[in-house]
Amino acid sequence: MFLCSFNMSINTTYQCEAWLIHEEDEQINHSLPCEAIFLIKMYCQIIPCDSTVEQGTNTSTIFKEFHVQRDYLLHNTTSWSTLSSMLADMNIPMYAYPMLMVKIKECAQNCRDMERKVIPMVVKLRIIHAVSDIATVSDEAFSESFSSQRLTFVGASKSAIDALETVIIQNFSNQCVICLEDIQIGIEATCLPCKHIYHGGCISNWLKNSNCCPLCRFQIPS
């Protein structure tokens, strides 16, 4: 099981659990597709956390099921668009994507040892939103506020991508948070103006869909 928990603001905490189901399921395997797929059951629990309200009250859960070709989720060139589409369907704000994607991809990597055409995966997301003790928020207002965080993708311009600085990794290796692979010493990498470093191909594909740095949300000109 892969678990992460992090704060994107002083009022909101995002948690993610992801795991593969290894037990055989005869019903799932009745009709095998030509290519291996992930059968992903994704839950998103929205929790307005108010110290004046009993824990567990006024929570809501979104559930959706996704069928994704295994290679689309594992390959660097398609994983971002695949996962971002899923998280957008769950009304997750775009600034929370990078860390959630990392945990889901880490879990998906374990499927390489599974000789199955259908790979069941469970992803549980929890968004804990702190509500001020001074002001109370109705269920309708909270849901509207949460849904309004869904953002439209804006890619960076080609000229801005082409103008990014390239560097040679010299002292120690870095991890590219997009593909989860190390950027080895001696390899040429791409450095954004915010000084975060990625594989050139990974960040180029990312910026075609979003002009924000995956780690700090620094915006590249669109």
PDB file of C-alpha atoms in Angstrom:
ATOM      1  CA  MET A   1       0.000   0.000   0.000  1.00  0.00           C
ATOM      2  CA  PHE A   2       1.231   3.478  -0.868  1.00  0.00           C
ATOM      3  CA  LEU A   3       0.167   6.373   1.370  1.00  0.00           C
ATOM      4  CA  CYS A   4       0.922  10.077   1.219  1.00  0.00           C
ATOM      5  CA  SER A   5      -0.357  13.036   3.207  1.00  0.00           C
ATOM      6  CA  PHE A   6       0.498  16.684   2.595  1.00  0.00           C
ATOM      7  CA  ASN A   7      -0.819  20.206   3.035  1.00  0.00           C
ATOM      8  CA  MET A   8      -1.358  22.356  -0.042  1.00  0.00           C
ATOM      9  CA  SER A   9      -2.479  25.298   2.090  1.00  0.00           C
ATOM     10  CA  ILE A  10      -2.889  26.069   5.776  1.00  0.00           C
ATOM     11  CA  ASN A  11      -6.535  24.952   5.518  1.00  0.00           C
ATOM     12  CA  THR A  12      -6.435  21.854   3.320  1.00  0.00           C
ATOM     13  CA  THR A  13      -4.759  18.464   3.702  1.00  0.00           C
ATOM     14  CA  TYR A  14      -4.636  15.893   0.888  1.00  0.00           C
ATOM     15  CA  GLN A  15      -4.156  12.192   1.614  1.00  0.00           C
ATOM     16  CA  CYS A  16      -3.786   9.372  -0.893  1.00  0.00           C
ATOM     17  CA  GLU A  17      -3.732   5.591  -0.471  1.00  0.00           C
ATOM     18  CA  ALA A  18      -3.252   3.259  -3.439  1.00  0.00           C
ATOM     19  CA  TRP A  19      -2.846  -0.495  -3.654  1.00  0.00           C
ATOM     20  CA  LEU A  20      -3.143  -3.352  -6.114  1.00  0.00           C
ATOM     21  CA  ILE A  21      -5.492  -6.273  -5.494  1.00  0.00           C
ATOM     22  CA  HIS A  22      -3.551  -9.486  -6.027  1.00  0.00           C
ATOM     23  CA  GLU A  23      -6.327 -11.998  -5.370  1.00  0.00           C
ATOM     24  CA  GLU A  24      -7.845 -13.581  -8.450  1.00  0.00           C
ATOM     25  CA  ASP A  25     -11.347 -12.443  -9.277  1.00  0.00           C
ATOM     26  CA  GLU A  26     -13.116 -14.854 -11.619  1.00  0.00           C
ATOM     27  CA  GLN A  27     -15.767 -12.337 -12.541  1.00  0.00           C
ATOM     28  CA  ILE A  28     -13.171  -9.764 -13.641  1.00  0.00           C
ATOM     29  CA  ASN A  29     -11.239 -12.294 -15.712  1.00  0.00           C
ATOM     30  CA  HIS A  30     -14.165 -13.808 -17.642  1.00  0.00           C
ATOM     31  CA  SER A  31     -13.469 -11.644 -20.690  1.00  0.00           C
ATOM     32  CA  LEU A  32      -9.813 -10.750 -21.076  1.00  0.00           C
ATOM     33  CA  PRO A  33      -8.923  -7.745 -23.268  1.00  0.00           C
ATOM     34  CA  CYS A  34      -6.226  -7.921 -25.934  1.00  0.00           C
ATOM     35  CA  GLU A  35      -4.013  -5.578 -23.895  1.00  0.00           C
ATOM     36  CA  ALA A  36      -3.566  -5.488 -20.122  1.00  0.00           C
ATOM     37  CA  ILE A  37      -5.627  -2.835 -18.351  1.00  0.00           C
ATOM     38  CA  PHE A  38      -5.928  -1.326 -14.903  1.00  0.00           C
ATOM     39  CA  LEU A  39      -9.391  -1.546 -13.358  1.00  0.00           C
ATOM     40  CA  ILE A  40      -9.160   1.420 -10.984  1.00  0.00           C
ATOM     41  CA  LYS A  41     -11.752   2.068  -8.287  1.00  0.00           C
ATOM     42  CA  MET A  42     -11.173   5.614  -7.100  1.00  0.00           C
ATOM     43  CA  TYR A  43     -12.809   7.133  -4.034  1.00  0.00           C
ATOM     44  CA  CYS A  44     -12.552  10.757  -2.934  1.00  0.00           C
ATOM     45  CA  GLN A  45     -13.785  11.614   0.561  1.00  0.00           C
ATOM     46  CA  ILE A  46     -14.355  15.318   1.220  1.00  0.00           C
ATOM     47  CA  ILE A  47     -14.196  16.176   4.905  1.00  0.00           C
ATOM     48  CA  PRO A  48     -15.077  19.644   6.226  1.00  0.00           C
ATOM     49  CA  CYS A  49     -13.054  19.562   9.453  1.00  0.00           C
ATOM     50  CA  ASP A  50     -14.652  21.840  12.043  1.00  0.00           C
ATOM     51  CA  SER A  51     -13.667  21.623  15.684  1.00  0.00           C
ATOM     52  CA  THR A  52     -17.269  22.389  16.627  1.00  0.00           C
ATOM     53  CA  VAL A  53     -18.655  19.472  14.582  1.00  0.00           C
ATOM     54  CA  GLU A  54     -18.381  15.802  15.498  1.00  0.00           C
ATOM     55  CA  GLN A  55     -15.756  14.030  13.393  1.00  0.00           C
ATOM     56  CA  GLY A  56     -17.292  12.259  10.398  1.00  0.00           C
ATOM     57  CA  THR A  57     -20.288  14.590  10.145  1.00  0.00           C
ATOM     58  CA  ASN A  58     -21.160  16.221   6.815  1.00  0.00           C
ATOM     59  CA  THR A  59     -18.598  14.229   4.839  1.00  0.00           C
ATOM     60  CA  SER A  60     -19.286  13.306   1.231  1.00  0.00           C
ATOM     61  CA  THR A  61     -17.695  10.720  -1.054  1.00  0.00           C
ATOM     62  CA  ILE A  62     -17.207  10.669  -4.825  1.00  0.00           C
ATOM     63  CA  PHE A  63     -16.675   7.263  -6.459  1.00  0.00           C
ATOM     64  CA  LYS A  64     -15.763   6.471 -10.038  1.00  0.00           C
ATOM     65  CA  GLU A  65     -14.379   3.457 -11.848  1.00  0.00           C
ATOM     66  CA  PHE A  66     -11.771   3.777 -14.585  1.00  0.00           C
ATOM     67  CA  HIS A  67     -10.521   1.289 -17.196  1.00  0.00           C
ATOM     68  CA  VAL A  68      -7.039   2.335 -18.298  1.00  0.00           C
ATOM     69  CA  GLN A  69      -4.586   0.524 -20.551  1.00  0.00           C
ATOM     70  CA  ARG A  70      -1.604  -0.510 -18.458  1.00  0.00           C
ATOM     71  CA  ASP A  71       0.953   1.050 -20.796  1.00  0.00           C
ATOM     72  CA  TYR A  72      -0.875   4.393 -20.783  1.00  0.00           C
ATOM     73  CA  LEU A  73      -0.385   4.625 -17.023  1.00  0.00           C
ATOM     74  CA  LEU A  74       3.209   3.351 -16.935  1.00  0.00           C
ATOM     75  CA  HIS A  75       4.767   5.224 -19.862  1.00  0.00           C
ATOM     76  CA  ASN A  76       6.084   8.712 -19.171  1.00  0.00           C
ATOM     77  CA  THR A  77       4.645  10.187 -22.378  1.00  0.00           C
ATOM     78  CA  THR A  78       1.046   9.246 -21.539  1.00  0.00           C
ATOM     79  CA  SER A  79       0.868   8.871 -17.747  1.00  0.00           C
ATOM     80  CA  TRP A  80       0.387  12.580 -17.001  1.00  0.00           C
ATOM     81  CA  SER A  81      -2.560  13.038 -19.344  1.00  0.00           C
ATOM     82  CA  THR A  82      -4.083   9.733 -18.196  1.00  0.00           C
ATOM     83  CA  LEU A  83      -3.893  10.532 -14.486  1.00  0.00           C
ATOM     84  CA  SER A  84      -4.807  14.207 -14.855  1.00  0.00           C
ATOM     85  CA  SER A  85      -7.980  13.236 -16.707  1.00  0.00           C
ATOM     86  CA  MET A  86      -8.927  10.861 -13.881  1.00  0.00           C
ATOM     87  CA  LEU A  87      -8.212  13.382 -11.121  1.00  0.00           C
ATOM     88  CA  ALA A  88     -10.130  16.067 -13.013  1.00  0.00           C
ATOM     89  CA  ASP A  89     -13.143  13.727 -13.126  1.00  0.00           C
ATOM     90  CA  MET A  90     -12.864  13.494  -9.327  1.00  0.00           C
ATOM     91  CA  ASN A  91     -12.890  17.318  -9.059  1.00  0.00           C
ATOM     92  CA  ILE A  92      -9.374  17.417  -7.613  1.00  0.00           C
ATOM     93  CA  PRO A  93      -7.750  20.866  -8.051  1.00  0.00           C
ATOM     94  CA  MET A  94      -4.819  20.841 -10.431  1.00  0.00           C
ATOM     95  CA  TYR A  95      -2.285  22.125  -7.896  1.00  0.00           C
ATOM     96  CA  ALA A  96      -2.697  18.856  -5.962  1.00  0.00           C
ATOM     97  CA  TYR A  97      -1.970  16.616  -8.960  1.00  0.00           C
ATOM     98  CA  PRO A  98       1.829  16.103  -8.765  1.00  0.00           C
ATOM     99  CA  MET A  99       2.111  14.415  -5.352  1.00  0.00           C
ATOM    100  CA  LEU A 100      -1.056  12.357  -5.899  1.00  0.00           C
ATOM    101  CA  MET A 101       0.225  11.235  -9.307  1.00  0.00           C
ATOM    102  CA  VAL A 102       3.556  10.172  -7.822  1.00  0.00           C
ATOM    103  CA  LYS A 103       1.896   7.843  -5.307  1.00  0.00           C
ATOM    104  CA  ILE A 104      -0.494   6.329  -7.859  1.00  0.00           C
ATOM    105  CA  LYS A 105       2.352   5.730 -10.323  1.00  0.00           C
ATOM    106  CA  GLU A 106       4.528   4.166  -7.600  1.00  0.00           C
ATOM    107  CA  CYS A 107       1.709   1.728  -6.883  1.00  0.00           C
ATOM    108  CA  ALA A 108       1.136   1.007 -10.575  1.00  0.00           C
ATOM    109  CA  GLN A 109       4.802   0.106 -11.069  1.00  0.00           C
ATOM    110  CA  ASN A 110       4.272  -3.021  -8.932  1.00  0.00           C
ATOM    111  CA  CYS A 111       2.077  -4.529 -11.654  1.00  0.00           C
ATOM    112  CA  ARG A 112       5.181  -5.512 -13.630  1.00  0.00           C
ATOM    113  CA  ASP A 113       5.353  -8.756 -11.612  1.00  0.00           C
ATOM    114  CA  MET A 114       1.669  -9.547 -12.138  1.00  0.00           C
ATOM    115  CA  GLU A 115       0.861 -11.746 -15.130  1.00  0.00           C
ATOM    116  CA  ARG A 116      -2.727 -10.619 -15.502  1.00  0.00           C
ATOM    117  CA  LYS A 117      -4.759  -8.987 -18.215  1.00  0.00           C
ATOM    118  CA  VAL A 118      -6.935  -7.101 -15.718  1.00  0.00           C
ATOM    119  CA  ILE A 119      -5.122  -5.467 -12.796  1.00  0.00           C
ATOM    120  CA  PRO A 120      -7.473  -4.219 -10.053  1.00  0.00           C
ATOM    121  CA  MET A 121      -6.315  -1.115  -8.188  1.00  0.00           C
ATOM    122  CA  VAL A 122      -7.947   0.874  -5.396  1.00  0.00           C
ATOM    123  CA  VAL A 123      -7.168   4.573  -4.910  1.00  0.00           C
ATOM    124  CA  LYS A 124      -8.575   6.396  -1.895  1.00  0.00           C
ATOM    125  CA  LEU A 125      -8.254  10.181  -1.717  1.00  0.00           C
ATOM    126  CA  ARG A 126      -9.148  12.253   1.340  1.00  0.00           C
ATOM    127  CA  ILE A 127      -9.460  16.039   1.247  1.00  0.00           C
ATOM    128  CA  ILE A 128      -9.642  17.489   4.749  1.00  0.00           C
ATOM    129  CA  HIS A 129     -10.747  21.096   4.614  1.00  0.00           C
ATOM    130  CA  ALA A 130     -10.466  23.081   7.856  1.00  0.00           C
ATOM    131  CA  VAL A 131     -13.463  25.303   8.490  1.00  0.00           C
ATOM    132  CA  SER A 132     -12.997  28.428  10.585  1.00  0.00           C
ATOM    133  CA  ASP A 133     -14.504  28.341  14.062  1.00  0.00           C
ATOM    134  CA  ILE A 134     -15.850  31.823  13.439  1.00  0.00           C
ATOM    135  CA  ALA A 135     -17.726  31.200  10.205  1.00  0.00           C
ATOM    136  CA  THR A 136     -19.856  28.126   9.526  1.00  0.00           C
ATOM    137  CA  VAL A 137     -20.119  26.713   6.017  1.00  0.00           C
ATOM    138  CA  SER A 138     -23.195  24.929   4.692  1.00  0.00           C
ATOM    139  CA  ASP A 139     -22.906  21.625   2.803  1.00  0.00           C
ATOM    140  CA  GLU A 140     -24.006  23.324  -0.412  1.00  0.00           C
ATOM    141  CA  ALA A 141     -21.504  26.147  -0.053  1.00  0.00           C
ATOM    142  CA  PHE A 142     -18.670  23.770   0.746  1.00  0.00           C
ATOM    143  CA  SER A 143     -19.436  21.561  -2.265  1.00  0.00           C
ATOM    144  CA  GLU A 144     -19.639  24.600  -4.534  1.00  0.00           C
ATOM    145  CA  SER A 145     -16.326  25.919  -3.189  1.00  0.00           C
ATOM    146  CA  PHE A 146     -14.632  22.550  -3.689  1.00  0.00           C
ATOM    147  CA  SER A 147     -15.942  22.117  -7.223  1.00  0.00           C
ATOM    148  CA  SER A 148     -14.866  25.638  -8.165  1.00  0.00           C
ATOM    149  CA  GLN A 149     -11.218  24.649  -7.597  1.00  0.00           C
ATOM    150  CA  ARG A 150     -11.243  22.552 -10.763  1.00  0.00           C
ATOM    151  CA  LEU A 151      -8.971  24.335 -13.194  1.00  0.00           C
ATOM    152  CA  THR A 152      -8.643  24.463 -16.958  1.00  0.00           C
ATOM    153  CA  PHE A 153      -5.379  23.190 -18.404  1.00  0.00           C
ATOM    154  CA  VAL A 154      -3.241  25.805 -20.152  1.00  0.00           C
ATOM    155  CA  GLY A 155      -0.074  24.593 -21.844  1.00  0.00           C
ATOM    156  CA  ALA A 156       3.125  26.575 -22.049  1.00  0.00           C
ATOM    157  CA  SER A 157       4.086  28.089 -25.394  1.00  0.00           C
ATOM    158  CA  LYS A 158       6.534  26.230 -27.626  1.00  0.00           C
ATOM    159  CA  SER A 159       8.958  29.144 -27.543  1.00  0.00           C
ATOM    160  CA  ALA A 160       8.927  29.160 -23.736  1.00  0.00           C
ATOM    161  CA  ILE A 161       9.567  25.395 -23.610  1.00  0.00           C
ATOM    162  CA  ASP A 162      12.394  25.648 -26.156  1.00  0.00           C
ATOM    163  CA  ALA A 163      13.994  28.477 -24.141  1.00  0.00           C
ATOM    164  CA  LEU A 164      14.261  26.460 -20.911  1.00  0.00           C
ATOM    165  CA  GLU A 165      17.749  26.031 -19.491  1.00  0.00           C
ATOM    166  CA  THR A 166      19.546  22.698 -19.890  1.00  0.00           C
ATOM    167  CA  VAL A 167      22.009  21.573 -17.229  1.00  0.00           C
ATOM    168  CA  ILE A 168      24.382  18.658 -16.683  1.00  0.00           C
ATOM    169  CA  ILE A 169      23.836  16.843 -13.391  1.00  0.00           C
ATOM    170  CA  GLN A 170      27.243  16.884 -11.724  1.00  0.00           C
ATOM    171  CA  ASN A 171      27.253  16.403  -7.951  1.00  0.00           C
ATOM    172  CA  PHE A 172      24.379  14.046  -7.143  1.00  0.00           C
ATOM    173  CA  SER A 173      21.425  12.454  -8.885  1.00  0.00           C
ATOM    174  CA  ASN A 174      17.929  13.903  -8.659  1.00  0.00           C
ATOM    175  CA  GLN A 175      14.578  12.195  -8.998  1.00  0.00           C
ATOM    176  CA  CYS A 176      12.284  13.343 -11.779  1.00  0.00           C
ATOM    177  CA  VAL A 177       8.903  13.490 -10.049  1.00  0.00           C
ATOM    178  CA  ILE A 178       7.093  13.044 -13.360  1.00  0.00           C
ATOM    179  CA  CYS A 179       8.488   9.619 -14.288  1.00  0.00           C
ATOM    180  CA  LEU A 180       9.859   8.687 -10.818  1.00  0.00           C
ATOM    181  CA  GLU A 181      13.229   7.727 -12.352  1.00  0.00           C
ATOM    182  CA  ASP A 182      16.567   9.142 -11.180  1.00  0.00           C
ATOM    183  CA  ILE A 183      18.290  11.793 -13.274  1.00  0.00           C
ATOM    184  CA  GLN A 184      21.762  10.284 -13.195  1.00  0.00           C
ATOM    185  CA  ILE A 185      25.035  12.157 -12.796  1.00  0.00           C
ATOM    186  CA  GLY A 186      26.389  13.267 -16.150  1.00  0.00           C
ATOM    187  CA  ILE A 187      22.984  13.349 -17.840  1.00  0.00           C
ATOM    188  CA  GLU A 188      21.600  16.491 -19.449  1.00  0.00           C
ATOM    189  CA  ALA A 189      18.380  17.676 -17.783  1.00  0.00           C
ATOM    190  CA  THR A 190      16.001  20.635 -18.005  1.00  0.00           C
ATOM    191  CA  CYS A 191      15.922  23.275 -15.285  1.00  0.00           C
ATOM    192  CA  LEU A 192      12.873  25.514 -14.881  1.00  0.00           C
ATOM    193  CA  PRO A 193      13.246  29.158 -13.767  1.00  0.00           C
ATOM    194  CA  CYS A 194      12.148  28.019 -10.283  1.00  0.00           C
ATOM    195  CA  LYS A 195      15.274  25.754 -10.264  1.00  0.00           C
ATOM    196  CA  HIS A 196      13.386  22.445 -10.207  1.00  0.00           C
ATOM    197  CA  ILE A 197      15.005  19.874 -12.493  1.00  0.00           C
ATOM    198  CA  TYR A 198      13.377  17.206 -14.691  1.00  0.00           C
ATOM    199  CA  HIS A 199      14.158  14.919 -17.587  1.00  0.00           C
ATOM    200  CA  GLY A 200      13.891  17.039 -20.728  1.00  0.00           C
ATOM    201  CA  GLY A 201      11.292  14.813 -22.388  1.00  0.00           C
ATOM    202  CA  CYS A 202       9.212  14.499 -19.221  1.00  0.00           C
ATOM    203  CA  ILE A 203       8.904  18.213 -18.508  1.00  0.00           C
ATOM    204  CA  SER A 204       8.384  19.030 -22.182  1.00  0.00           C
ATOM    205  CA  ASN A 205       5.362  16.700 -22.349  1.00  0.00           C
ATOM    206  CA  TRP A 206       4.088  18.060 -19.022  1.00  0.00           C
ATOM    207  CA  LEU A 207       4.302  21.693 -20.118  1.00  0.00           C
ATOM    208  CA  LYS A 208       2.383  20.969 -23.307  1.00  0.00           C
ATOM    209  CA  ASN A 209      -0.614  20.266 -21.036  1.00  0.00           C
ATOM    210  CA  SER A 210       0.087  22.548 -18.086  1.00  0.00           C
ATOM    211  CA  ASN A 211       2.278  25.618 -17.826  1.00  0.00           C
ATOM    212  CA  CYS A 212       2.837  25.069 -14.084  1.00  0.00           C
ATOM    213  CA  CYS A 213       5.893  23.483 -12.483  1.00  0.00           C
ATOM    214  CA  PRO A 214       4.780  20.086 -11.066  1.00  0.00           C
ATOM    215  CA  LEU A 215       6.356  20.867  -7.686  1.00  0.00           C
ATOM    216  CA  CYS A 216       5.831  24.550  -6.928  1.00  0.00           C
ATOM    217  CA  ARG A 217       3.250  25.747  -9.505  1.00  0.00           C
ATOM    218  CA  PHE A 218       5.635  28.328 -10.992  1.00  0.00           C
ATOM    219  CA  GLN A 219       4.031  29.376 -14.275  1.00  0.00           C
ATOM    220  CA  ILE A 220       5.822  29.181 -17.622  1.00  0.00           C
ATOM    221  CA  PRO A 221       4.505  31.678 -20.249  1.00  0.00           C
ATOM    222  CA  SER A 222       1.606  30.223 -22.230  1.00  0.00           C
TER     223      SER A 222
END
